[in-house]
Amino acid sequence: YYLQAWEGKEIIFELPWPNDKTIILIALRPIKRNGQVIEVVGSTVDITERKKVESELSATKELLESFIKHNLDAITISDREGHILQANKAYEKIFGWSSQEIIGKRLPCVPDFLMEESLKNIQKILT
């Protein structure tokens, strides 16, 4: 990596250090003058905690996606305006609409006169 930095390429990589319990991010940055590399500046940052949090977040995301996908209850995920972003298979089966038909639209099972209240509930959940 060091030689690549001397060739003018910025190098960034992760490395377990020193006993595989710590993960560091290493950056090697060439400093140029008149188009020539005159020095390489290296920096390291301990990213162990960040990697741990990323791993936990990924596991939580997988668990949530599995819960939604395999749930027998109809579940939709919508944005702040009530437009559907995702619907599970149970929703499709119970209401008879495919995900492709409803993605990007407001909940078709909510009557117009209840839509405002539904949107208020979404806002409460998000705050």
PDB file of C-alpha atoms in Angstrom:
ATOM      1  CA  TYR A   1       0.000   0.000   0.000  1.00  0.00           C
ATOM      2  CA  TYR A   2       2.782   2.363   0.914  1.00  0.00           C
ATOM      3  CA  LEU A   3       4.341   2.076  -2.543  1.00  0.00           C
ATOM      4  CA  GLN A   4       0.991   2.840  -4.178  1.00  0.00           C
ATOM      5  CA  ALA A   5       0.762   6.020  -2.096  1.00  0.00           C
ATOM      6  CA  TRP A   6       4.225   7.021  -3.313  1.00  0.00           C
ATOM      7  CA  GLU A   7       2.927   6.504  -6.845  1.00  0.00           C
ATOM      8  CA  GLY A   8       0.306   9.185  -6.147  1.00  0.00           C
ATOM      9  CA  LYS A   9      -2.692   7.073  -5.179  1.00  0.00           C
ATOM     10  CA  GLU A  10      -4.652   7.812  -1.985  1.00  0.00           C
ATOM     11  CA  ILE A  11      -5.029   4.558  -0.057  1.00  0.00           C
ATOM     12  CA  ILE A  12      -7.629   3.829   2.642  1.00  0.00           C
ATOM     13  CA  PHE A  13      -8.057   0.401   4.226  1.00  0.00           C
ATOM     14  CA  GLU A  14      -9.121  -1.346   7.429  1.00  0.00           C
ATOM     15  CA  LEU A  15      -6.863  -3.627   9.409  1.00  0.00           C
ATOM     16  CA  PRO A  16      -7.315  -5.762  12.541  1.00  0.00           C
ATOM     17  CA  TRP A  17      -4.720  -4.634  15.056  1.00  0.00           C
ATOM     18  CA  PRO A  18      -2.758  -5.852  17.049  1.00  0.00           C
ATOM     19  CA  ASN A  19      -4.631  -8.902  18.306  1.00  0.00           C
ATOM     20  CA  ASP A  20      -7.701  -8.872  16.023  1.00  0.00           C
ATOM     21  CA  LYS A  21      -9.751  -7.225  18.800  1.00  0.00           C
ATOM     22  CA  THR A  22      -9.148  -3.713  17.513  1.00  0.00           C
ATOM     23  CA  ILE A  23      -9.932  -2.541  13.997  1.00  0.00           C
ATOM     24  CA  ILE A  24      -8.131   0.487  12.653  1.00  0.00           C
ATOM     25  CA  LEU A  25      -8.739   2.578   9.569  1.00  0.00           C
ATOM     26  CA  ILE A  26      -5.512   3.518   7.844  1.00  0.00           C
ATOM     27  CA  ALA A  27      -5.240   6.338   5.321  1.00  0.00           C
ATOM     28  CA  LEU A  28      -2.142   7.054   3.250  1.00  0.00           C
ATOM     29  CA  ARG A  29      -2.260  10.355   1.393  1.00  0.00           C
ATOM     30  CA  PRO A  30       0.400  11.476  -1.060  1.00  0.00           C
ATOM     31  CA  ILE A  31       1.472  15.115  -0.861  1.00  0.00           C
ATOM     32  CA  LYS A  32       2.467  16.522  -4.230  1.00  0.00           C
ATOM     33  CA  ARG A  33       4.466  19.539  -5.281  1.00  0.00           C
ATOM     34  CA  ASN A  34       4.761  20.394  -8.962  1.00  0.00           C
ATOM     35  CA  GLY A  35       3.121  17.075  -9.835  1.00  0.00           C
ATOM     36  CA  GLN A  36       5.656  15.013  -7.867  1.00  0.00           C
ATOM     37  CA  VAL A  37       4.956  13.132  -4.653  1.00  0.00           C
ATOM     38  CA  ILE A  38       7.234  14.667  -2.029  1.00  0.00           C
ATOM     39  CA  GLU A  39       5.883  12.829   1.012  1.00  0.00           C
ATOM     40  CA  VAL A  40       3.164  10.452   2.169  1.00  0.00           C
ATOM     41  CA  VAL A  41       1.111  11.317   5.230  1.00  0.00           C
ATOM     42  CA  GLY A  42      -0.398   8.416   7.107  1.00  0.00           C
ATOM     43  CA  SER A  43      -3.146   8.456   9.708  1.00  0.00           C
ATOM     44  CA  THR A  44      -4.887   5.790  11.739  1.00  0.00           C
ATOM     45  CA  VAL A  45      -8.215   5.812  13.555  1.00  0.00           C
ATOM     46  CA  ASP A  46      -9.612   3.172  15.891  1.00  0.00           C
ATOM     47  CA  ILE A  47     -12.973   2.184  14.340  1.00  0.00           C
ATOM     48  CA  THR A  48     -13.634  -0.849  16.535  1.00  0.00           C
ATOM     49  CA  GLU A  49     -16.741   0.635  18.164  1.00  0.00           C
ATOM     50  CA  ARG A  50     -18.124   1.846  14.821  1.00  0.00           C
ATOM     51  CA  LYS A  51     -17.704  -1.622  13.294  1.00  0.00           C
ATOM     52  CA  LYS A  52     -19.435  -3.176  16.320  1.00  0.00           C
ATOM     53  CA  VAL A  53     -22.389  -0.775  15.975  1.00  0.00           C
ATOM     54  CA  GLU A  54     -22.561  -1.413  12.201  1.00  0.00           C
ATOM     55  CA  SER A  55     -22.689  -5.161  12.849  1.00  0.00           C
ATOM     56  CA  GLU A  56     -25.430  -4.780  15.469  1.00  0.00           C
ATOM     57  CA  LEU A  57     -27.413  -2.501  13.152  1.00  0.00           C
ATOM     58  CA  SER A  58     -27.132  -5.006  10.315  1.00  0.00           C
ATOM     59  CA  ALA A  59     -28.330  -7.851  12.559  1.00  0.00           C
ATOM     60  CA  THR A  60     -31.270  -5.754  13.786  1.00  0.00           C
ATOM     61  CA  LYS A  61     -32.196  -4.838  10.200  1.00  0.00           C
ATOM     62  CA  GLU A  62     -32.154  -8.498   9.143  1.00  0.00           C
ATOM     63  CA  LEU A  63     -34.315  -9.461  12.124  1.00  0.00           C
ATOM     64  CA  LEU A  64     -36.844  -6.704  11.397  1.00  0.00           C
ATOM     65  CA  GLU A  65     -37.006  -7.577   7.693  1.00  0.00           C
ATOM     66  CA  SER A  66     -37.580 -11.235   8.556  1.00  0.00           C
ATOM     67  CA  PHE A  67     -40.296 -10.290  11.059  1.00  0.00           C
ATOM     68  CA  ILE A  68     -42.132  -8.185   8.465  1.00  0.00           C
ATOM     69  CA  LYS A  69     -41.724 -10.732   5.674  1.00  0.00           C
ATOM     70  CA  HIS A  70     -42.906 -13.770   7.647  1.00  0.00           C
ATOM     71  CA  ASN A  71     -45.608 -12.105   9.765  1.00  0.00           C
ATOM     72  CA  LEU A  72     -49.163 -13.328   9.223  1.00  0.00           C
ATOM     73  CA  ASP A  73     -50.501  -9.822   9.908  1.00  0.00           C
ATOM     74  CA  ALA A  74     -50.728  -7.267   7.115  1.00  0.00           C
ATOM     75  CA  ILE A  75     -47.808  -4.849   7.465  1.00  0.00           C
ATOM     76  CA  THR A  76     -46.944  -1.822   5.374  1.00  0.00           C
ATOM     77  CA  ILE A  77     -44.138   0.686   5.668  1.00  0.00           C
ATOM     78  CA  SER A  78     -45.005   4.193   4.546  1.00  0.00           C
ATOM     79  CA  ASP A  79     -43.359   7.604   4.340  1.00  0.00           C
ATOM     80  CA  ARG A  80     -44.454  10.734   6.207  1.00  0.00           C
ATOM     81  CA  GLU A  81     -47.116  11.506   3.600  1.00  0.00           C
ATOM     82  CA  GLY A  82     -48.658   8.053   3.840  1.00  0.00           C
ATOM     83  CA  HIS A  83     -47.246   6.701   0.568  1.00  0.00           C
ATOM     84  CA  ILE A  84     -46.495   3.003   0.785  1.00  0.00           C
ATOM     85  CA  LEU A  85     -42.834   2.065   0.537  1.00  0.00           C
ATOM     86  CA  GLN A  86     -43.199  -1.654   1.259  1.00  0.00           C
ATOM     87  CA  ALA A  87     -45.941  -4.211   1.963  1.00  0.00           C
ATOM     88  CA  ASN A  88     -45.561  -7.786   3.134  1.00  0.00           C
ATOM     89  CA  LYS A  89     -47.107 -10.889   1.535  1.00  0.00           C
ATOM     90  CA  ALA A  90     -49.793 -11.058   4.243  1.00  0.00           C
ATOM     91  CA  TYR A  91     -50.958  -7.559   3.219  1.00  0.00           C
ATOM     92  CA  GLU A  92     -51.182  -8.690  -0.397  1.00  0.00           C
ATOM     93  CA  LYS A  93     -53.137 -11.805   0.582  1.00  0.00           C
ATOM     94  CA  ILE A  94     -55.538 -10.065   2.997  1.00  0.00           C
ATOM     95  CA  PHE A  95     -56.320  -6.996   0.869  1.00  0.00           C
ATOM     96  CA  GLY A  96     -55.849  -8.468  -2.607  1.00  0.00           C
ATOM     97  CA  TRP A  97     -53.426  -5.849  -3.930  1.00  0.00           C
ATOM     98  CA  SER A  98     -49.931  -6.715  -5.033  1.00  0.00           C
ATOM     99  CA  SER A  99     -47.026  -4.653  -3.731  1.00  0.00           C
ATOM    100  CA  GLN A 100     -46.436  -3.417  -7.273  1.00  0.00           C
ATOM    101  CA  GLU A 101     -49.972  -1.984  -7.384  1.00  0.00           C
ATOM    102  CA  ILE A 102     -49.672   0.007  -4.166  1.00  0.00           C
ATOM    103  CA  ILE A 103     -46.008   1.037  -3.837  1.00  0.00           C
ATOM    104  CA  GLY A 104     -45.835   4.843  -4.002  1.00  0.00           C
ATOM    105  CA  LYS A 105     -49.564   5.250  -3.410  1.00  0.00           C
ATOM    106  CA  ARG A 106     -51.453   6.092  -0.253  1.00  0.00           C
ATOM    107  CA  LEU A 107     -53.026   3.242   1.664  1.00  0.00           C
ATOM    108  CA  PRO A 108     -55.954   2.174  -0.517  1.00  0.00           C
ATOM    109  CA  CYS A 109     -57.633   0.524   2.477  1.00  0.00           C
ATOM    110  CA  VAL A 110     -57.893   3.846   4.363  1.00  0.00           C
ATOM    111  CA  PRO A 111     -61.030   5.785   3.354  1.00  0.00           C
ATOM    112  CA  ASP A 112     -60.510   9.425   2.353  1.00  0.00           C
ATOM    113  CA  PHE A 113     -62.362  10.703   5.426  1.00  0.00           C
ATOM    114  CA  LEU A 114     -59.864   8.878   7.699  1.00  0.00           C
ATOM    115  CA  MET A 115     -56.709   9.723   5.725  1.00  0.00           C
ATOM    116  CA  GLU A 116     -55.983  12.942   7.645  1.00  0.00           C
ATOM    117  CA  GLU A 117     -56.195  11.104  10.972  1.00  0.00           C
ATOM    118  CA  SER A 118     -54.027   8.316   9.575  1.00  0.00           C
ATOM    119  CA  LEU A 119     -51.359  10.829   8.512  1.00  0.00           C
ATOM    120  CA  LYS A 120     -51.431  12.441  11.974  1.00  0.00           C
ATOM    121  CA  ASN A 121     -50.835   9.019  13.503  1.00  0.00           C
ATOM    122  CA  ILE A 122     -47.876   8.460  11.170  1.00  0.00           C
ATOM    123  CA  GLN A 123     -46.417  11.824  12.247  1.00  0.00           C
ATOM    124  CA  LYS A 124     -46.828  10.887  15.935  1.00  0.00           C
ATOM    125  CA  ILE A 125     -45.008   7.619  15.359  1.00  0.00           C
ATOM    126  CA  LEU A 126     -42.140   9.366  13.583  1.00  0.00           C
ATOM    127  CA  THR A 127     -41.610  12.020  16.267  1.00  0.00           C
TER     128      THR A 127
END
